GROMACS .gro file of C-alpha atoms in nm:
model
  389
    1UNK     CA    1   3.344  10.412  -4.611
    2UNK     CA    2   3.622  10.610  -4.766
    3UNK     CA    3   3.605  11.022  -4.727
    4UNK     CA    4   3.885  11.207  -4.924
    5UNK     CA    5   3.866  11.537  -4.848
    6UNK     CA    6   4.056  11.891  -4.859
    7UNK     CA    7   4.143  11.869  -5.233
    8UNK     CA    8   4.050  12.066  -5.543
    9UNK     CA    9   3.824  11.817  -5.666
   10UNK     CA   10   3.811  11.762  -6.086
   11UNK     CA   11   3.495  11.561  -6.155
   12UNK     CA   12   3.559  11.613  -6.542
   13UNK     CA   13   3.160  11.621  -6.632
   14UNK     CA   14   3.038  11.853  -6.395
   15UNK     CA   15   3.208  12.085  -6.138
   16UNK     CA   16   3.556  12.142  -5.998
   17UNK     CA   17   3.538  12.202  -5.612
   18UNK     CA   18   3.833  12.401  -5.474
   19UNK     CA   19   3.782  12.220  -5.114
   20UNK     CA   20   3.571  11.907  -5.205
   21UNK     CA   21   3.528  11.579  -5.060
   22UNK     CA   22   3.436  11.210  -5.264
   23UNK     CA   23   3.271  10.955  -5.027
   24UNK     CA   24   3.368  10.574  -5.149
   25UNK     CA   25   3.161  10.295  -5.067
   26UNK     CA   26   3.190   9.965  -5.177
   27UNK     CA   27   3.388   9.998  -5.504
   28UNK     CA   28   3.139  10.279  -5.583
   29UNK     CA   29   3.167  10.661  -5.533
   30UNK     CA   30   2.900  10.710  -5.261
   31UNK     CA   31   2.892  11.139  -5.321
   32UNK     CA   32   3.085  11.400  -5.435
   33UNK     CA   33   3.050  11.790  -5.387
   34UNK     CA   34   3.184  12.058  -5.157
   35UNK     CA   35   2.903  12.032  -4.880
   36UNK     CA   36   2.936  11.657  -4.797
   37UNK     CA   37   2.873  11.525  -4.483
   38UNK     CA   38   3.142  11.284  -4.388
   39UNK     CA   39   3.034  11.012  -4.162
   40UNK     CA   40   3.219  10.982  -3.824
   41UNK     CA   41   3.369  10.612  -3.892
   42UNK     CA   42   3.475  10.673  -4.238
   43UNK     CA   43   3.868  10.633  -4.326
   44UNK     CA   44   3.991  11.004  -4.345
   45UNK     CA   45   4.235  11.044  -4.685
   46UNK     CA   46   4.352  11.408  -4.610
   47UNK     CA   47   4.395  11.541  -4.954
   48UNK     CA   48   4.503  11.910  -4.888
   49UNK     CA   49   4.700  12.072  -5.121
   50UNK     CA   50   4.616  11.824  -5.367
   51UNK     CA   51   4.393  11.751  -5.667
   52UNK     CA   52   4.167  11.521  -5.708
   53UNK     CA   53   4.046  11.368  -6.005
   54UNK     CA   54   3.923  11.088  -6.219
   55UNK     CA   55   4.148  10.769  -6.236
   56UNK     CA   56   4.357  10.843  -6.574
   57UNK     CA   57   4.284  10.657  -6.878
   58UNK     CA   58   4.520  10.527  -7.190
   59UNK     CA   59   4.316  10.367  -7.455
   60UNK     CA   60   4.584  10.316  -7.682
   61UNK     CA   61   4.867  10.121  -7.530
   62UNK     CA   62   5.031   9.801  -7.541
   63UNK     CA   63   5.128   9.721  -7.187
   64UNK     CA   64   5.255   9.384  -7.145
   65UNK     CA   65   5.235   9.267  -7.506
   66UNK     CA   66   5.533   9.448  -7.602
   67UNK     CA   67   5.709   9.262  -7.345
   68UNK     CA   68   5.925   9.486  -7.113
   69UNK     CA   69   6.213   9.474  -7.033
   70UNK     CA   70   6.280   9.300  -7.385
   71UNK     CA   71   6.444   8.931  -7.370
   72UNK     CA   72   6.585   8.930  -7.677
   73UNK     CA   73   6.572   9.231  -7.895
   74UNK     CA   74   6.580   9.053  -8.219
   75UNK     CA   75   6.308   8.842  -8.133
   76UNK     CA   76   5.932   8.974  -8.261
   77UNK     CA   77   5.707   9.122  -7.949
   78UNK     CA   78   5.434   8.940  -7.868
   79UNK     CA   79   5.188   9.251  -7.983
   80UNK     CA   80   5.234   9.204  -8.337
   81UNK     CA   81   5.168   8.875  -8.487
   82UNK     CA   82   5.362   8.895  -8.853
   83UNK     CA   83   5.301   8.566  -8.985
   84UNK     CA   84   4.988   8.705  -9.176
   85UNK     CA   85   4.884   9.029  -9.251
   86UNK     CA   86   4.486   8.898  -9.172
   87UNK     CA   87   4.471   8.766  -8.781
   88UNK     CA   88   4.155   8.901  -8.642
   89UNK     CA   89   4.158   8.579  -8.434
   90UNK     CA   90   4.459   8.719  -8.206
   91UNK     CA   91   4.333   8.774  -7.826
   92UNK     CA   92   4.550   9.048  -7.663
   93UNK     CA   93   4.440   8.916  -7.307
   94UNK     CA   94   4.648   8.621  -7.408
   95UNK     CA   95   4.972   8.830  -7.385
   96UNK     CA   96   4.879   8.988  -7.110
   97UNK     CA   97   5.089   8.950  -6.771
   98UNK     CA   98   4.972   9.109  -6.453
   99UNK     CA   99   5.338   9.055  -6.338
  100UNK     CA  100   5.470   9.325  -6.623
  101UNK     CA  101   5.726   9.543  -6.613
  102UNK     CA  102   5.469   9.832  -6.718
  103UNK     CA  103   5.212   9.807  -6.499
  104UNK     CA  104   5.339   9.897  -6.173
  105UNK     CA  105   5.471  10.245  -6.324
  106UNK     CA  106   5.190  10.321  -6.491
  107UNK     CA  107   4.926  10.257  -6.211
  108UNK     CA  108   5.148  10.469  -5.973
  109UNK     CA  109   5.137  10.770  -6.184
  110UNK     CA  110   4.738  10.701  -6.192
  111UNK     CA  111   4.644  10.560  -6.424
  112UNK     CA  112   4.317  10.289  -6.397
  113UNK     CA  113   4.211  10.211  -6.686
  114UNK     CA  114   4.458  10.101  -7.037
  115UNK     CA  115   4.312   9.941  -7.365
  116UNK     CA  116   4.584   9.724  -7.493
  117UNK     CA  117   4.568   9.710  -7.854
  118UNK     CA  118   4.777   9.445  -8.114
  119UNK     CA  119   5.039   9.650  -8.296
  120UNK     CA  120   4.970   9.752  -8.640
  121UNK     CA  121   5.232   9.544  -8.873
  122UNK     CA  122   4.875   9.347  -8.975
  123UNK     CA  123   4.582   9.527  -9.201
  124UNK     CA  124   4.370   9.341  -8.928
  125UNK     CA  125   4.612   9.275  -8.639
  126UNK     CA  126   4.338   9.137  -8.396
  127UNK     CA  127   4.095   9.219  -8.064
  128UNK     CA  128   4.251   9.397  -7.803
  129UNK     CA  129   4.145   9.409  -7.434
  130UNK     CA  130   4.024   9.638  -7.180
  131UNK     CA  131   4.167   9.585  -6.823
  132UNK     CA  132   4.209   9.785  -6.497
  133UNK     CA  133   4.549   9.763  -6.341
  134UNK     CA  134   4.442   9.611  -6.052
  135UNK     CA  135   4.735   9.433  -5.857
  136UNK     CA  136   4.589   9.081  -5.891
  137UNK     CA  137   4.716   8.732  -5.949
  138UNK     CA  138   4.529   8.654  -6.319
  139UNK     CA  139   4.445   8.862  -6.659
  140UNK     CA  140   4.089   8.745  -6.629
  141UNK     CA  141   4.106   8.946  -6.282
  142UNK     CA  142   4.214   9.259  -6.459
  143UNK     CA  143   3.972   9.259  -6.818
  144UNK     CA  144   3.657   9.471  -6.824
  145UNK     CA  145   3.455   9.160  -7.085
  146UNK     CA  146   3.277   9.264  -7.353
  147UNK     CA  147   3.470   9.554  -7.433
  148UNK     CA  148   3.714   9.428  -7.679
  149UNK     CA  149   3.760   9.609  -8.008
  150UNK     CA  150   3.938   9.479  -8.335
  151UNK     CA  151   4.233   9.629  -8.442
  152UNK     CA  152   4.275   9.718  -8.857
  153UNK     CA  153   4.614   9.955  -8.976
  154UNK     CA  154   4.654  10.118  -9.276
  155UNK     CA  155   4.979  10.277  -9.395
  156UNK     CA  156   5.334  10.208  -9.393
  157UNK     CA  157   5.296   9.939  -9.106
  158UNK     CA  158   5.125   9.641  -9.329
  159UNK     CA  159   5.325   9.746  -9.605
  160UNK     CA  160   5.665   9.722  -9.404
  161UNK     CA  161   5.622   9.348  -9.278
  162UNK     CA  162   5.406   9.220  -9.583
  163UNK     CA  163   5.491   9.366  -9.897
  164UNK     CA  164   5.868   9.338  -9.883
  165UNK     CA  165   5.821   8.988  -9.844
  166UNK     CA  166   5.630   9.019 -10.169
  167UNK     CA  167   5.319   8.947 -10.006
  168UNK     CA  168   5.009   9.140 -10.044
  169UNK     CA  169   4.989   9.440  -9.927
  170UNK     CA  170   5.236   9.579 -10.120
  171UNK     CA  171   5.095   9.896 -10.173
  172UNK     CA  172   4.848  10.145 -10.046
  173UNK     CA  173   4.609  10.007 -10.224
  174UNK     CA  174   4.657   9.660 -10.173
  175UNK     CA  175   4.614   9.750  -9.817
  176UNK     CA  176   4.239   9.848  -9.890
  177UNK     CA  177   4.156   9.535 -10.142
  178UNK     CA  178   4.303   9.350  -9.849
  179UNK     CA  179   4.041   9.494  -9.620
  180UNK     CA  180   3.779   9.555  -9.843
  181UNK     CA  181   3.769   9.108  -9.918
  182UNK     CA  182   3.788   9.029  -9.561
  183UNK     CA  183   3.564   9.214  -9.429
  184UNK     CA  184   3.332   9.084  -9.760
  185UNK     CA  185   3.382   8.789  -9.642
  186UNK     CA  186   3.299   8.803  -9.317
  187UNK     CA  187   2.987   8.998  -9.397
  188UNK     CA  188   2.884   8.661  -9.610
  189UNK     CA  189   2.973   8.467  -9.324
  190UNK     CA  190   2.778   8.642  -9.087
  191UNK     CA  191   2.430   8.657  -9.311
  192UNK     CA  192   2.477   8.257  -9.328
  193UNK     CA  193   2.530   8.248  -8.999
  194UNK     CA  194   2.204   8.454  -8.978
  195UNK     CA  195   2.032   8.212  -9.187
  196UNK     CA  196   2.114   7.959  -9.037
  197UNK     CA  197   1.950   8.033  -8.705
  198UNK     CA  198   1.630   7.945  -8.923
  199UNK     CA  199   1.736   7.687  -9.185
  200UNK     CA  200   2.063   7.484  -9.041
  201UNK     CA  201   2.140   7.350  -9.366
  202UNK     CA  202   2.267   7.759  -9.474
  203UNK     CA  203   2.540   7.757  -9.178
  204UNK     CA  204   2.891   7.806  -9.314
  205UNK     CA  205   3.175   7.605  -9.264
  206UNK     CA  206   3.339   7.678  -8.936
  207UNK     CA  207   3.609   7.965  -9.017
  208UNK     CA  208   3.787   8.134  -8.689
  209UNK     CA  209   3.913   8.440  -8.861
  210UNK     CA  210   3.568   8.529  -9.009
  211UNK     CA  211   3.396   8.401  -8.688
  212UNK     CA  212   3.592   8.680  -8.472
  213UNK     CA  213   3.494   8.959  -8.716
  214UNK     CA  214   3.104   8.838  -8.714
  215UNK     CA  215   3.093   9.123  -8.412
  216UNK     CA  216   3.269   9.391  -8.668
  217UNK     CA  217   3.045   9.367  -8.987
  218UNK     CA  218   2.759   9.381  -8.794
  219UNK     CA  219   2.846   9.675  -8.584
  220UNK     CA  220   2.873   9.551  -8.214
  221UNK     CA  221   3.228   9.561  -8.181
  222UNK     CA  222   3.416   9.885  -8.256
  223UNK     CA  223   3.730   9.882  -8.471
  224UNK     CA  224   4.041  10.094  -8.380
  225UNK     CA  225   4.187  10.192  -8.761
  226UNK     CA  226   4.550  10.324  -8.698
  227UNK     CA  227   4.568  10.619  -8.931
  228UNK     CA  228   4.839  10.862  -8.974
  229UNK     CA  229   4.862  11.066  -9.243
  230UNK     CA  230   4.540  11.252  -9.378
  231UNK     CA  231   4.456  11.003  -9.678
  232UNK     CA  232   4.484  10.669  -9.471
  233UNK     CA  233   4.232  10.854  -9.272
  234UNK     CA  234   3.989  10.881  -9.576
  235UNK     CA  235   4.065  10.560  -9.652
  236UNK     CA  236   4.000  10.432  -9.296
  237UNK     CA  237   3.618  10.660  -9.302
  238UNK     CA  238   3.560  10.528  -9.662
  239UNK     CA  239   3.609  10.130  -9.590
  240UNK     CA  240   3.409  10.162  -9.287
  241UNK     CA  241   3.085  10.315  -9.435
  242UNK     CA  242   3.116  10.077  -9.726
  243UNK     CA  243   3.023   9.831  -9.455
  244UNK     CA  244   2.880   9.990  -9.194
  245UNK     CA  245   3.134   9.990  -8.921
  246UNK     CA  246   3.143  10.118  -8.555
  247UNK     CA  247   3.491  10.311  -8.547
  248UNK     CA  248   3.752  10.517  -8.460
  249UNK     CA  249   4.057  10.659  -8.599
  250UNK     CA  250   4.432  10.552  -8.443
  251UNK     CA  251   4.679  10.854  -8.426
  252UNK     CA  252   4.509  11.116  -8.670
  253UNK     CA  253   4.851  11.266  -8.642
  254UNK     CA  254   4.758  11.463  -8.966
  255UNK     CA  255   4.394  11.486  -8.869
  256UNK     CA  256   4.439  11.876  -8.824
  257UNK     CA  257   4.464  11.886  -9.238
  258UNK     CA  258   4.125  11.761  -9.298
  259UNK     CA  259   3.933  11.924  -9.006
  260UNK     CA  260   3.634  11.951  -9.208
  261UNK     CA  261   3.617  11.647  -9.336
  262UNK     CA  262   3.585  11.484  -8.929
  263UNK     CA  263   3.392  11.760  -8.876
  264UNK     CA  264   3.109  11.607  -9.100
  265UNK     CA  265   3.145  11.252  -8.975
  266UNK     CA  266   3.225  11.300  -8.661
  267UNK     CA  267   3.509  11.096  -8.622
  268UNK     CA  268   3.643  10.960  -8.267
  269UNK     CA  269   3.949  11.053  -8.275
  270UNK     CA  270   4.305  10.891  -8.027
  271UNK     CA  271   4.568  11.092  -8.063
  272UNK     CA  272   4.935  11.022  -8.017
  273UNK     CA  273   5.231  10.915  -7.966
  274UNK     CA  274   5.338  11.312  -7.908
  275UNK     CA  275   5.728  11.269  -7.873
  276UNK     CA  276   5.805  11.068  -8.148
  277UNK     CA  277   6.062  11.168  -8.419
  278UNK     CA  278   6.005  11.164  -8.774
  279UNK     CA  279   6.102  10.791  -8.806
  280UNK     CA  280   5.891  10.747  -9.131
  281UNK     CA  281   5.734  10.966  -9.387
  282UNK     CA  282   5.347  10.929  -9.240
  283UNK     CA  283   5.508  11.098  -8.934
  284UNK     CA  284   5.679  11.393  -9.105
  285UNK     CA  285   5.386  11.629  -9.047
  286UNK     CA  286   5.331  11.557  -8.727
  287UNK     CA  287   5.280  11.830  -8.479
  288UNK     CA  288   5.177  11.878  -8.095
  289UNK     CA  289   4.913  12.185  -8.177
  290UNK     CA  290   4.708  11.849  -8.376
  291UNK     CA  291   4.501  11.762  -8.057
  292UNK     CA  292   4.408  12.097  -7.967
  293UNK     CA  293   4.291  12.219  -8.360
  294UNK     CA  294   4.084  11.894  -8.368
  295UNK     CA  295   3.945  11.950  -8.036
  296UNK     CA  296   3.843  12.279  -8.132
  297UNK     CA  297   3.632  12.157  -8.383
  298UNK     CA  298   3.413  12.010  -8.140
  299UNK     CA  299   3.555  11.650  -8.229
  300UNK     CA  300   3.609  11.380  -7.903
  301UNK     CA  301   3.988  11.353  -7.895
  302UNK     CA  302   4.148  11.115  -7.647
  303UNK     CA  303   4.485  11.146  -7.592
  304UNK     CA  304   4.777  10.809  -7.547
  305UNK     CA  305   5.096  10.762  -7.522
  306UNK     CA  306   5.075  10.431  -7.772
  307UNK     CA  307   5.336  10.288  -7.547
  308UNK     CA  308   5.423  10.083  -7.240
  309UNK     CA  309   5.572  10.153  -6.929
  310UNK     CA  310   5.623  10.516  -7.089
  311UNK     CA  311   5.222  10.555  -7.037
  312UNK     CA  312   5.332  10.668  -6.707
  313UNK     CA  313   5.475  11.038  -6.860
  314UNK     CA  314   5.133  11.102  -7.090
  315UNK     CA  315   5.040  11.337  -6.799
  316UNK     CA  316   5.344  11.566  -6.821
  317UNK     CA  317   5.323  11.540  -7.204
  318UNK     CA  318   4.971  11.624  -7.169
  319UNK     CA  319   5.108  11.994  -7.045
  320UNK     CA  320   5.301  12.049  -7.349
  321UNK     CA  321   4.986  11.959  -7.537
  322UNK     CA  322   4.831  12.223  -7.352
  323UNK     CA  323   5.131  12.513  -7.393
  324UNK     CA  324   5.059  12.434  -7.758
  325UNK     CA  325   4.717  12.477  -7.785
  326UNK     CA  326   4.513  12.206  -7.653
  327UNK     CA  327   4.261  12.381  -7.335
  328UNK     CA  328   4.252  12.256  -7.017
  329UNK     CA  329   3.920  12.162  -7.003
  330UNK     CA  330   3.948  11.961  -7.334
  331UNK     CA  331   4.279  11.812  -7.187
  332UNK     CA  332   4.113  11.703  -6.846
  333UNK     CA  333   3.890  11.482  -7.088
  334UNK     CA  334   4.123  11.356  -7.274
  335UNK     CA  335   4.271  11.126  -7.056
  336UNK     CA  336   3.937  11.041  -6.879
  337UNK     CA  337   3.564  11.068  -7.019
  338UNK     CA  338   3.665  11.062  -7.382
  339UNK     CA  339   3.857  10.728  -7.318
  340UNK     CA  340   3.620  10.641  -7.149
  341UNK     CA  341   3.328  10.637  -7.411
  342UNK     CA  342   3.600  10.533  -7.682
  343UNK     CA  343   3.606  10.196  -7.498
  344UNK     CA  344   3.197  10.214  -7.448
  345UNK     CA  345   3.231  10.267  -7.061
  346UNK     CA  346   3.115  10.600  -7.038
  347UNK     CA  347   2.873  10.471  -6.760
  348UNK     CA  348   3.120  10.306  -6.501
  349UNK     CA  349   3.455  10.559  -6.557
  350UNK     CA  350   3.556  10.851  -6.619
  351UNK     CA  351   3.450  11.119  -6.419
  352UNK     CA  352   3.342  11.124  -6.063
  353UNK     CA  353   2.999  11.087  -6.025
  354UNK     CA  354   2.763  10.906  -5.814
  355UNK     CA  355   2.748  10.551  -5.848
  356UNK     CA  356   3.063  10.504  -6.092
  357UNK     CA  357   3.376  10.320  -5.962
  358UNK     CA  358   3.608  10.452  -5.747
  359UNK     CA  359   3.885  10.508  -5.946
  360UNK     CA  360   4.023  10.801  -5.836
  361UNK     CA  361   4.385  10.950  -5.847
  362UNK     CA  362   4.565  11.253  -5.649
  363UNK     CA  363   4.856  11.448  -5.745
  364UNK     CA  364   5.003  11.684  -5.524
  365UNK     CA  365   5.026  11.966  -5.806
  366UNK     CA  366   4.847  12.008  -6.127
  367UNK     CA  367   4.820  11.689  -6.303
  368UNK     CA  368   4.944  11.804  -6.610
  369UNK     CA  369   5.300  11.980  -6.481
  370UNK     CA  370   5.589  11.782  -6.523
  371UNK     CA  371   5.632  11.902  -6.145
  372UNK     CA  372   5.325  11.733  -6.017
  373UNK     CA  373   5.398  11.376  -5.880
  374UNK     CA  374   5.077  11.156  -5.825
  375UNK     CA  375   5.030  11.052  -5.461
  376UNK     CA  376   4.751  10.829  -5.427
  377UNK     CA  377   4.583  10.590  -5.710
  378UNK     CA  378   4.254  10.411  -5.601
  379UNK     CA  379   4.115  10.184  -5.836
  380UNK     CA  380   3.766   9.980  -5.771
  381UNK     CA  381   3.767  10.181  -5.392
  382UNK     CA  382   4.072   9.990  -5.326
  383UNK     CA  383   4.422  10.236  -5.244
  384UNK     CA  384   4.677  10.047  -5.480
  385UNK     CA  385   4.928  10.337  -5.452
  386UNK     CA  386   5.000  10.571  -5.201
  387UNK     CA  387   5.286  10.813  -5.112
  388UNK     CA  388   5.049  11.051  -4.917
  389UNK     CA  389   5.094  10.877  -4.593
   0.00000   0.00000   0.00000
């Protein structure tokens, strides 16, 4: 058994413990509280001066498939596959190298958990993959299963890469229709598929792309719709309740313009990148007091860093988030228990809580001041970094 103890303990869901102790057992938090009785052969971690809190999550990043550092900067990263604007069929697990670049940074500054997502140059751009950075030999030894999502765009992105090769989408609009038949077509596939459970003579002919989306039309596999500025978000809400989707919205960077309108649906919302410039017009009203007005509507906002090795500054950026708006409370969930149930594993992460896993990280200041370094990052009970010694 494990017994951290002497820090200011965050458990995100219930209370914070100025002097609290977390008991780890087996990959498992065993107890948490201030009146814990630590058992005489446990391993002490002394975390005095410290606090304590959930292992950080990133649901929006694309560690690894953006390849760092870059071999060739000409060449196309391997998160974006361009050669069609439909490729729900692309795996991100199969650009995923526990040997990265990315991942050592980014687990040292505490972070546990990362959804890497395809990049958006595609209206569908494929399923990404949940993983822990665990410091192991194999993907397959890093992936959560069962948790992948699908990955749609709308904007500039699919517009950029297709449509000035005169392909469709060329426009806004084209985008949509573009969605709108594939996702038509999937749905067809799937009810023959259905059928066909019954009558064998109704099953379709074998199709990859619409066999990977079977999940998505019929609402067991949640779609992450990157959606900047306030009408791709409409667009985004519209599509999926023409066909019933399980979603969330990418970015919302202009989210804080139609507060009402994800009010009343109650969209999901992952917000960032927060330092980018104004590199294209969907960006141009972006603004760091967005997370903090949508959270204030009572909307689940979970904050990324929709980068690489970078992932590893989110915390620090997190403060400025907070100078402009965003509470504490609402920032402290952000980067745990909101992730967390954006990537349906609400149950095993996020806060610390009996019986989840021990993912657990310490920082010897506030973890949210750009002055705060993290010290210790634990992820499955196992210490993977650690500066406190």
């Amino acid at each position: 058994m494990i017994a951290i103890i002497n820090g200011k303990v965050v458990t995100v869901t219930g209370e914070t413990y100025e002097k609290g102790t977390v008991l780890v057992e087996d990959g498992k938090i065993a107890d948490v509280g201030a009146e814990i009785s630590v058992p005489k052969d446990a391993q002490i971690i002394d975390a005095k001066g410290c606090w304590v809190m959930p292992g950080l999550i990133d649901c929006h990043t694309h560690i690894s498939n953006f390849n760092e550092p870059r071999t060739n900067p000409s060449l196309p990263v391997d998160g974006n596959e361009t050669s069609d604007p439909i490729t729900p069929q692309i795996r991100a697990i199969d650009a995923v190298n526990p040997h990265d670049y990315a991942i050592e940074p980014v687990r040292n500054a505490g972070f546990t958990t990362v959804c890497i997502l395809p990049g958006s140059a595609n209206v569908i751009g494929g399923m990404g993959t949940v993983i822990k950075l665990r410091d192991v030999e194999t993907a397959e030894e890093m992936e959560i299963p069962g948790k992948e999502p699908m990955k749609f765009a709308l904007g500039e992105n699919p517009k950029r890469f297709h449509g000035t090769k005169g392909k469709l989408p060329v426009t806004r609009m084209g985008t949509a229709a573009l969605l709108r038949q594939t996702l038509f077509e999937a749905k067809e596939y799937s009810d023959r598929l259905k059928e066909a459970e019954t009558d064998p003579s109704k099953a379709p002919k074998p199709d990859f792309k619409l066999n990977a989306l079977v999940p998505v039309v019929r609402g067991e596999m949640r779609c992450r719709i990157h959606s900047h500025r306030s009408d791709d978000i409409a667009t985004a809400i519209r599509i999926s309740e023409e066909f019933g989707l399980d979603y969330t919205i990418e970015h919302c960077t202009e989210g804080y313009l139609i507060p009402n309108t994800l009010k009343k649906k109650q969209v999901r919302c992952t917000t960032g990148p927060f330092l980018s410039h104004p590199m294209k017009q969907e960006l141009w009203n972006m603004t760091l007091e967005n997370p903090g007005k949508l959270s204030k509507e009572g909307l689940s906002v979970s904050l990324s860093a929709d980068n690489g090795s970078q992932t590893a500054y989110l915390p620090a950026t997190v403060g400025l988030l907070i100078r402009h708006g965003l509470s504490e409370k609402a920032a402290f969930e952000g980067v745990t228990i909101n992730p967390a149930t954006t990537l349906k594993l609400e149950d095993r992460i996020g806060s610390l809580e009996k019986g989840k896993d021990a993912d657990i990280a310490i920082f010897d200041g506030h973890p949210f001041s750009s002055l705060s370094v993290c010290r210790l990052t634990m992820i499955d009970g196992k210490v993977v970094h650690d500066t406190l010694k």
